[in-house]
PDB file of C-alpha atoms in Angstrom:
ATOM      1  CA  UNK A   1      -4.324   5.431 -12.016  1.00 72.00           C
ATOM      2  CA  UNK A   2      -4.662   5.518 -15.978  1.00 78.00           C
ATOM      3  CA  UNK A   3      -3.043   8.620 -16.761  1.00 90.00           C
ATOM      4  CA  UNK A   4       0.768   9.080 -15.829  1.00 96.00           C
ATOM      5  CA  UNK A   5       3.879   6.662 -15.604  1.00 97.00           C
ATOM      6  CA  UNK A   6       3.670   3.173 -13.544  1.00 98.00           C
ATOM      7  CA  UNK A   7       6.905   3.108 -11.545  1.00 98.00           C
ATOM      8  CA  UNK A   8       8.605  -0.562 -10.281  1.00 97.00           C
ATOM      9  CA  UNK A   9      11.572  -0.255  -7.927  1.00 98.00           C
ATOM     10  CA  UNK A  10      13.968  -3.156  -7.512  1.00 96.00           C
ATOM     11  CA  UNK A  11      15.633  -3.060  -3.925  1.00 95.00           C
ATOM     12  CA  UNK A  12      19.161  -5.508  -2.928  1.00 92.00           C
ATOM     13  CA  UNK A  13      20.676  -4.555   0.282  1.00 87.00           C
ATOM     14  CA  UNK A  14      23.849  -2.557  -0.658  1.00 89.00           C
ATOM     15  CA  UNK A  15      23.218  -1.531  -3.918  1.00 92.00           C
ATOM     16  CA  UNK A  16      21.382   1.280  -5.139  1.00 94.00           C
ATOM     17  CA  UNK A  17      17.750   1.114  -5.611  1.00 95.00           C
ATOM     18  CA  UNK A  18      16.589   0.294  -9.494  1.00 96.00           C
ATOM     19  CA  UNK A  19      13.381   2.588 -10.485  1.00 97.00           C
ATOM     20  CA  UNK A  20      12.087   2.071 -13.942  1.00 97.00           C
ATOM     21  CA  UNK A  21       9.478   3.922 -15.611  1.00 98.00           C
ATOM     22  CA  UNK A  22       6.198   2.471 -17.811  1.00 97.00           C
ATOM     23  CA  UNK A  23       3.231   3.228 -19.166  1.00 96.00           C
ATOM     24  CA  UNK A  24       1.614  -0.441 -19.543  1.00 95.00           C
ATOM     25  CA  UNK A  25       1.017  -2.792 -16.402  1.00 94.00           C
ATOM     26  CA  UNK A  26       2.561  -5.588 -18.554  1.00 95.00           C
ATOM     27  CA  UNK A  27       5.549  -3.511 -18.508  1.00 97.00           C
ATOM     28  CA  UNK A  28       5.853  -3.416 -14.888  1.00 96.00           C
ATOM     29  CA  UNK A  29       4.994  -7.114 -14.339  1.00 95.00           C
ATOM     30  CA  UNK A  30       7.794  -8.780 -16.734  1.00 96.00           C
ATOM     31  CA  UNK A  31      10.102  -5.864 -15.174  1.00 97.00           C
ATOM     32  CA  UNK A  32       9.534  -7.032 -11.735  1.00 96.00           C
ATOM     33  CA  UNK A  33       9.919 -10.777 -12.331  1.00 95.00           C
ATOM     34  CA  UNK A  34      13.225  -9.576 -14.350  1.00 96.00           C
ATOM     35  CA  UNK A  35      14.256  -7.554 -11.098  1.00 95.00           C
ATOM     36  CA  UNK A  36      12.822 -10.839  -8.436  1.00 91.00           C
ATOM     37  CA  UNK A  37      14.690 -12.819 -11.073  1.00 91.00           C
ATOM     38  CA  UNK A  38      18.286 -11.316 -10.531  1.00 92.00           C
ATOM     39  CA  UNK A  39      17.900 -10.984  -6.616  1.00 90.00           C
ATOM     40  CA  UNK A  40      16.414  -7.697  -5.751  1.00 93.00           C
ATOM     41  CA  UNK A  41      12.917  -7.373  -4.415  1.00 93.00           C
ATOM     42  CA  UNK A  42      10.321  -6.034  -6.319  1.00 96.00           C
ATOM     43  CA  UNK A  43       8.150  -3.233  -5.813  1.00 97.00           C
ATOM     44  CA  UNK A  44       5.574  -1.272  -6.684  1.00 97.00           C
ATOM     45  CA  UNK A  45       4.218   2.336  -6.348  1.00 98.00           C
ATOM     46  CA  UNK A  46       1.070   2.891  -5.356  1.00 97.00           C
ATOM     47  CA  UNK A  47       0.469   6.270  -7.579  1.00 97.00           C
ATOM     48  CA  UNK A  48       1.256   7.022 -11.130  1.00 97.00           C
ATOM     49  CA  UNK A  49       3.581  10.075 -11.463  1.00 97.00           C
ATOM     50  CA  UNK A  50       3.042  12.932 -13.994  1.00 96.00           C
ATOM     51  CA  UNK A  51       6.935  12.511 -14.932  1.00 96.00           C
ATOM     52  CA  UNK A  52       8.921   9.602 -15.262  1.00 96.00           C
ATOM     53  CA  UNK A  53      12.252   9.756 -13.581  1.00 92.00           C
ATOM     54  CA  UNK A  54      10.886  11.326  -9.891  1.00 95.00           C
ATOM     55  CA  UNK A  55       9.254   9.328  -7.125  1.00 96.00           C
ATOM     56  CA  UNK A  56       8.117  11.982  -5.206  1.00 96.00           C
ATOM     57  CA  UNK A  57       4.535  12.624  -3.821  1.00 96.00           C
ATOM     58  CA  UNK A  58       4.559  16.302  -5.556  1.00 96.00           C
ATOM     59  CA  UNK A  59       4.841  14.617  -9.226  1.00 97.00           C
ATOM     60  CA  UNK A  60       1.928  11.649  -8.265  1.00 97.00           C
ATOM     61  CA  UNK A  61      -1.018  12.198 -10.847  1.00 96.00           C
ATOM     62  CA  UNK A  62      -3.156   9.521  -9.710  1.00 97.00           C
ATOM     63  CA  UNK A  63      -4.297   6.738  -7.309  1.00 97.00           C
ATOM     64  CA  UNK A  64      -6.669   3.562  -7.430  1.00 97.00           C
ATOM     65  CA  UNK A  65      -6.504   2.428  -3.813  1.00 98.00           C
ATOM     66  CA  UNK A  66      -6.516   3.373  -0.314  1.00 98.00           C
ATOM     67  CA  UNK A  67      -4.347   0.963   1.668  1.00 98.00           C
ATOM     68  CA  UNK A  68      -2.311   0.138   4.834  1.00 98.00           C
ATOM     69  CA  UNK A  69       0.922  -1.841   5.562  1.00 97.00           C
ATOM     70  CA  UNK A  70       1.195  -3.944   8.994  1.00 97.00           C
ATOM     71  CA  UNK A  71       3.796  -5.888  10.435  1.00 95.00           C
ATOM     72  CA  UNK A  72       4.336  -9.296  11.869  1.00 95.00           C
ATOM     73  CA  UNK A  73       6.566 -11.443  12.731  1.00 90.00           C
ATOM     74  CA  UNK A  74      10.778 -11.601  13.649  1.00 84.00           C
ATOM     75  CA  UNK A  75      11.691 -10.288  10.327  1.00 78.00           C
ATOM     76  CA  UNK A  76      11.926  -6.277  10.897  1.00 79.00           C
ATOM     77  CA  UNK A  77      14.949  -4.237  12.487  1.00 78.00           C
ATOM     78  CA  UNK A  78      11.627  -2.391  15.205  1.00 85.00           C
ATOM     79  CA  UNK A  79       9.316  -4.779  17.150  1.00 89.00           C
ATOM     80  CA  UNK A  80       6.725  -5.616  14.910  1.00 90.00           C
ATOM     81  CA  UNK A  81       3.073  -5.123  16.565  1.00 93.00           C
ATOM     82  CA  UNK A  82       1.984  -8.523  15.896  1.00 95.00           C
ATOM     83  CA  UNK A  83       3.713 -12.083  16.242  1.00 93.00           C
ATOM     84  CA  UNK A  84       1.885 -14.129  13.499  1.00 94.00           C
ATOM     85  CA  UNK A  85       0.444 -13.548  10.583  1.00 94.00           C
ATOM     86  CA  UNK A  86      -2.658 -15.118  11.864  1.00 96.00           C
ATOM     87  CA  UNK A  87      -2.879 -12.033  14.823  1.00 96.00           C
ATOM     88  CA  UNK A  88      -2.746  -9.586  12.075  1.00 97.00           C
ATOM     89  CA  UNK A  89      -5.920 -10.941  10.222  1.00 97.00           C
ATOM     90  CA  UNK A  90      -7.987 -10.905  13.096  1.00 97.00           C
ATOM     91  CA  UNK A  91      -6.999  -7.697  13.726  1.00 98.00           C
ATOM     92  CA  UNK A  92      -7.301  -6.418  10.095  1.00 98.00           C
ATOM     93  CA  UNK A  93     -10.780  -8.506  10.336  1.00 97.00           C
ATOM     94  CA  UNK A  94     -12.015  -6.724  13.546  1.00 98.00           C
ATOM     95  CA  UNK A  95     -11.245  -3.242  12.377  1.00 98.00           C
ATOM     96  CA  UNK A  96     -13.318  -3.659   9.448  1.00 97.00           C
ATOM     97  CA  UNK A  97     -16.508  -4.956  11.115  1.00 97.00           C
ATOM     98  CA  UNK A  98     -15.951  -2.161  14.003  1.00 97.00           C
ATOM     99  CA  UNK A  99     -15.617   0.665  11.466  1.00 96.00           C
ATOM    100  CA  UNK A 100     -18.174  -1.024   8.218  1.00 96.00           C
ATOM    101  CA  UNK A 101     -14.931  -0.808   6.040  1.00 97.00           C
ATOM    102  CA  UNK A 102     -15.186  -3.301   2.848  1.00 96.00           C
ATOM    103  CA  UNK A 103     -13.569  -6.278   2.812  1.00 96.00           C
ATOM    104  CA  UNK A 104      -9.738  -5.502   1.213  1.00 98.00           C
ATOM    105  CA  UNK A 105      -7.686  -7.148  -1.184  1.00 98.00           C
ATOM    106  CA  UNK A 106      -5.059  -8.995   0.949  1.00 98.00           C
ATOM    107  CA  UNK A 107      -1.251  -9.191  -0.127  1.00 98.00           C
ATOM    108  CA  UNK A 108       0.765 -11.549   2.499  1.00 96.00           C
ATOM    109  CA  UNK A 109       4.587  -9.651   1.897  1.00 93.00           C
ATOM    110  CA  UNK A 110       6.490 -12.471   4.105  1.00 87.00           C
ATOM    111  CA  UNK A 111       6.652 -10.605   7.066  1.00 88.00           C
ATOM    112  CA  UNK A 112       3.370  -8.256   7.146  1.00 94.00           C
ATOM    113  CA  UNK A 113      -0.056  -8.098   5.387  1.00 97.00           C
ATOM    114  CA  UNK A 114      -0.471  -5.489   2.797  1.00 98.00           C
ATOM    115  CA  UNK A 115      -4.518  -4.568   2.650  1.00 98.00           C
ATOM    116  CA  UNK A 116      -6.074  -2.441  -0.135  1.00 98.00           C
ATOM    117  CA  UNK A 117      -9.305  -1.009  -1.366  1.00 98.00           C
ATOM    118  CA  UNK A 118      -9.225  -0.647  -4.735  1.00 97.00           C
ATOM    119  CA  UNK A 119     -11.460   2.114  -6.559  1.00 97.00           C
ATOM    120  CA  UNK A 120     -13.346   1.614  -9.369  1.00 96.00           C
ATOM    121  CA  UNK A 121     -12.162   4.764 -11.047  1.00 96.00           C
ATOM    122  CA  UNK A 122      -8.725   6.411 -10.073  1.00 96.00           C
ATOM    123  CA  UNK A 123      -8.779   9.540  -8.460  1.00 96.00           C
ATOM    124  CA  UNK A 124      -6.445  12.662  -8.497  1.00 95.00           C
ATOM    125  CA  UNK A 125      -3.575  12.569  -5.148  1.00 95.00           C
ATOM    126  CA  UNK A 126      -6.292  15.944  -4.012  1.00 93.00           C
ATOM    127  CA  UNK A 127      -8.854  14.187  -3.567  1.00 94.00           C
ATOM    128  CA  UNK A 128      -7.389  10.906  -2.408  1.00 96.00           C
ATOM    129  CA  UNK A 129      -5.422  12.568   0.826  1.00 95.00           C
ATOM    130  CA  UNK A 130      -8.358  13.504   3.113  1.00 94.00           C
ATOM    131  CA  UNK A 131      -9.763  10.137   2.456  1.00 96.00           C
ATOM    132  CA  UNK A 132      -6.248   8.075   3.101  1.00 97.00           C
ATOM    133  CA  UNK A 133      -5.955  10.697   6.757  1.00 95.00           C
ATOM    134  CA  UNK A 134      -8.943   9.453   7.921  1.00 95.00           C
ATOM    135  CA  UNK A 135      -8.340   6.144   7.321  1.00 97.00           C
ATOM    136  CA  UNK A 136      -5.412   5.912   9.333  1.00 97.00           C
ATOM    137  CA  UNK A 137      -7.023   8.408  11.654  1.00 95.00           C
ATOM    138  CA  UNK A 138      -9.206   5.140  12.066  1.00 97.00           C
ATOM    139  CA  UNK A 139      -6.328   2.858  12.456  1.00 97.00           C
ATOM    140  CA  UNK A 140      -4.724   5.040  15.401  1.00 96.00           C
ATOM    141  CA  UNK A 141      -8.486   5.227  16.981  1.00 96.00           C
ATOM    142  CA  UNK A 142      -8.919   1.450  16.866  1.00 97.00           C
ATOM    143  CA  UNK A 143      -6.019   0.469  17.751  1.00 97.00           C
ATOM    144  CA  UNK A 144      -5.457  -1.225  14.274  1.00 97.00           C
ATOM    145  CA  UNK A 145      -1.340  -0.751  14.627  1.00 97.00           C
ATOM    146  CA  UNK A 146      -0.142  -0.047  10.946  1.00 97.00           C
ATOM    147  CA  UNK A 147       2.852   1.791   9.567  1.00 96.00           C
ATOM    148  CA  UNK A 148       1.321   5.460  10.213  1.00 92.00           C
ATOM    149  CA  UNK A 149       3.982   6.761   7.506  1.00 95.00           C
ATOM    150  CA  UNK A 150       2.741   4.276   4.258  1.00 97.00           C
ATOM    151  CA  UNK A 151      -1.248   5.142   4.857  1.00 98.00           C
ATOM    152  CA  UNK A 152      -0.944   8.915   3.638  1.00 97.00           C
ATOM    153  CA  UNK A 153       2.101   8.296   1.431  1.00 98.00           C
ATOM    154  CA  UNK A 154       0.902   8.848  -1.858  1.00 98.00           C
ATOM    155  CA  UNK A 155       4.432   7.130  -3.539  1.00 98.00           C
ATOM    156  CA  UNK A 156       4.953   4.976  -1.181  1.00 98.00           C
ATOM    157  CA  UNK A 157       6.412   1.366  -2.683  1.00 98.00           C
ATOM    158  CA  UNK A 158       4.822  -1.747  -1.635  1.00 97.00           C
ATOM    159  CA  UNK A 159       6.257  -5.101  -2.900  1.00 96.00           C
ATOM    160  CA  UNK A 160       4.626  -6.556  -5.734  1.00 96.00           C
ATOM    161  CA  UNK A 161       2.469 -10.045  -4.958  1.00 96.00           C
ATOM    162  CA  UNK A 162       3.644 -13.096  -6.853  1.00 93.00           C
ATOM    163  CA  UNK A 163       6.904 -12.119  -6.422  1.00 92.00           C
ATOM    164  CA  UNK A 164       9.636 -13.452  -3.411  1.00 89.00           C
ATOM    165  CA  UNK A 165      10.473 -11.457   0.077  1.00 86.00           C
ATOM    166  CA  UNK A 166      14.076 -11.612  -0.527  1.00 75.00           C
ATOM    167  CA  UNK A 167      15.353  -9.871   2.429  1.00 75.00           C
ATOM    168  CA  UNK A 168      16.643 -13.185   3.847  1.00 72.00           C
ATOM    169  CA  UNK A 169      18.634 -14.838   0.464  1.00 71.00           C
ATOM    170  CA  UNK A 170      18.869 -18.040   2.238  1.00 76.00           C
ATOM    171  CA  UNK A 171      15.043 -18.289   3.132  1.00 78.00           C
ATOM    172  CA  UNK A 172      13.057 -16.697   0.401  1.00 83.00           C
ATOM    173  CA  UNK A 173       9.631 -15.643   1.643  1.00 88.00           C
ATOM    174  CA  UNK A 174       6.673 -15.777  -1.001  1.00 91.00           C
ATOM    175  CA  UNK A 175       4.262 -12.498  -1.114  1.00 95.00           C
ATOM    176  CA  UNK A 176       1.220 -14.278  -1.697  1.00 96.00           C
ATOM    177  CA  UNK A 177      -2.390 -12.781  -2.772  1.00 97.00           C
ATOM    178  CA  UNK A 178      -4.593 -14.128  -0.031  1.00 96.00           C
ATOM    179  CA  UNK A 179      -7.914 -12.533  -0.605  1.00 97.00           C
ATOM    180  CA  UNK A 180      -8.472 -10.754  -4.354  1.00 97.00           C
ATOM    181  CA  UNK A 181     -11.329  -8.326  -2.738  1.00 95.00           C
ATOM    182  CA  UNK A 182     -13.638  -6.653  -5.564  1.00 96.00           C
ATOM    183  CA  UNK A 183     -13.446  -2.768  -6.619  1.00 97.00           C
ATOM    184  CA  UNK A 184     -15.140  -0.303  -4.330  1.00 97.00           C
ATOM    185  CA  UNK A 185     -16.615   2.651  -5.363  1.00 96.00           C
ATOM    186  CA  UNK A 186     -15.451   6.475  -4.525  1.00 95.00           C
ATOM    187  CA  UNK A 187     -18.634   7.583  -3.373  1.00 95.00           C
ATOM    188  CA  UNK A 188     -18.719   4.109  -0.904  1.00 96.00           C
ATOM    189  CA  UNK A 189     -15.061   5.070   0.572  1.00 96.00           C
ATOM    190  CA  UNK A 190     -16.080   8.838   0.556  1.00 94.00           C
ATOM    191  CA  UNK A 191     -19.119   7.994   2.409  1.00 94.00           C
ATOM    192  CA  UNK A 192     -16.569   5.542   5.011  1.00 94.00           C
ATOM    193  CA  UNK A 193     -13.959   7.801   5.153  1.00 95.00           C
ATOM    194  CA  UNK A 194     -15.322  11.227   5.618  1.00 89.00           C
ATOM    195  CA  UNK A 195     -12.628  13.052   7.408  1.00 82.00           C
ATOM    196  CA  UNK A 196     -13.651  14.619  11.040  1.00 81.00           C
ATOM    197  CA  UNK A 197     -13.230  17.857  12.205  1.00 80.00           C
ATOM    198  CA  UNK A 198      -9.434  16.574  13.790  1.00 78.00           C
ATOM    199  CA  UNK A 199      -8.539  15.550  10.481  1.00 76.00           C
ATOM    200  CA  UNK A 200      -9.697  18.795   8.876  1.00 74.00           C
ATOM    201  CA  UNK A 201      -7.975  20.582  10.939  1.00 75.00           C
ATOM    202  CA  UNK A 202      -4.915  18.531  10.443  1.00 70.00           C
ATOM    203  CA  UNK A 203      -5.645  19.147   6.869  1.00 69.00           C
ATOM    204  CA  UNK A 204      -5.444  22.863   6.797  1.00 68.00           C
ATOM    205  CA  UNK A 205      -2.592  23.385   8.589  1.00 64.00           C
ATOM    206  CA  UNK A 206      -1.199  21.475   6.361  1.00 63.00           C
ATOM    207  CA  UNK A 207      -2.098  22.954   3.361  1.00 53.00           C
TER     208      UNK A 207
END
């Protein structure tokens, strides 16, 4: 988004996780080579937050993409869905055609394929969620087997690309930027994504 505080979280296995706060992209991008740099991984949220200081999805202002998270490979403590990284693009690939989604911006993390749609404008966390159900409403119907949890997770962390997978110190895993897709409008997801009646109703209760 463009209003609210960027937020870049450096993870190391037994050590407390490192959130800082910014309102500049540049900020977060030296901060997260700083953070790769000293041997955590580096990640970033996915909203902007009203406050700096809480990661929660209540204080999210804004987002700029819709996105989904799948796994491959022997790296993860569950089975992952998909053996290579090569399975998961043709599944990614086949989803899209079968449901007319845009091509997405791909992020390979090391051990799963990151996929966004970027917006052209950011949009508020309300008007973001019913589009971000039905997607992975879409995912479940089409057998597309993300992380249901990250889809709908309005502060959910991803890592950041250009950086290093360093869940393995002795094998450091690149996460590369395979495809850079191009913006996609609101009205063009809106008109992809509109939520069914199942997702509505999903919706209300929730509310």
């Amino acid at each position: 988004g463009d209003e609210g505080y960027y937020c870049v979280v450096g993870i190391e296995e037994g050590k407390p996780p490192v959130h800082k706060y910014y309102k500049t992209l540049e900020e977060v991008s030296v901060t997260a080579d700083d953070l790769c740099a000293g041997g955590y991984g580096a990640y970033f949220a996915l909203g902007t937050f009203r406050n700096a200081g809480s990661r929660e999805q209540v204080n999210v202002e804004q987002l700029r993409a819709l996105y989904v998270d799948i796994d491959y490979g022997p790296y993860h403590k569950k089975a992952a869905p998909y053996d290579t990284y090569e399975q998961t693009i043709t599944a990614l690939k086949k989803f899209c055609k079968t449901v007319g989604m845009p091509k997405p911006y791909i992020v390979n993390s090391g051990g799963g394929i990151h996929a966004y749609w970027p917006l052209d404008v950011p949009v508020e966390k309300a008007q973001w969620y019913p589009l971000a159900s039905q997607l992975k409403e879409l995912c479940i119907e089409h057998d597309l087997y993300v992380d249901p949890a990250v889809t709908t997770d309005s502060a959910r962390i991803l890592r950041v690309p250009e950086t290093k997978h360093l869940k393995d110190a002795n094998n450091p895993l690149p996460v590369e930027i395979v495809y850079m897709a191009p913006m996609v409008s609101v009205e063009t997801m809106m008109d992809k994504l509109t939520p069914t009646e199942d997702v509505l109703a999903v919706l209300d209760k929730a509310a």
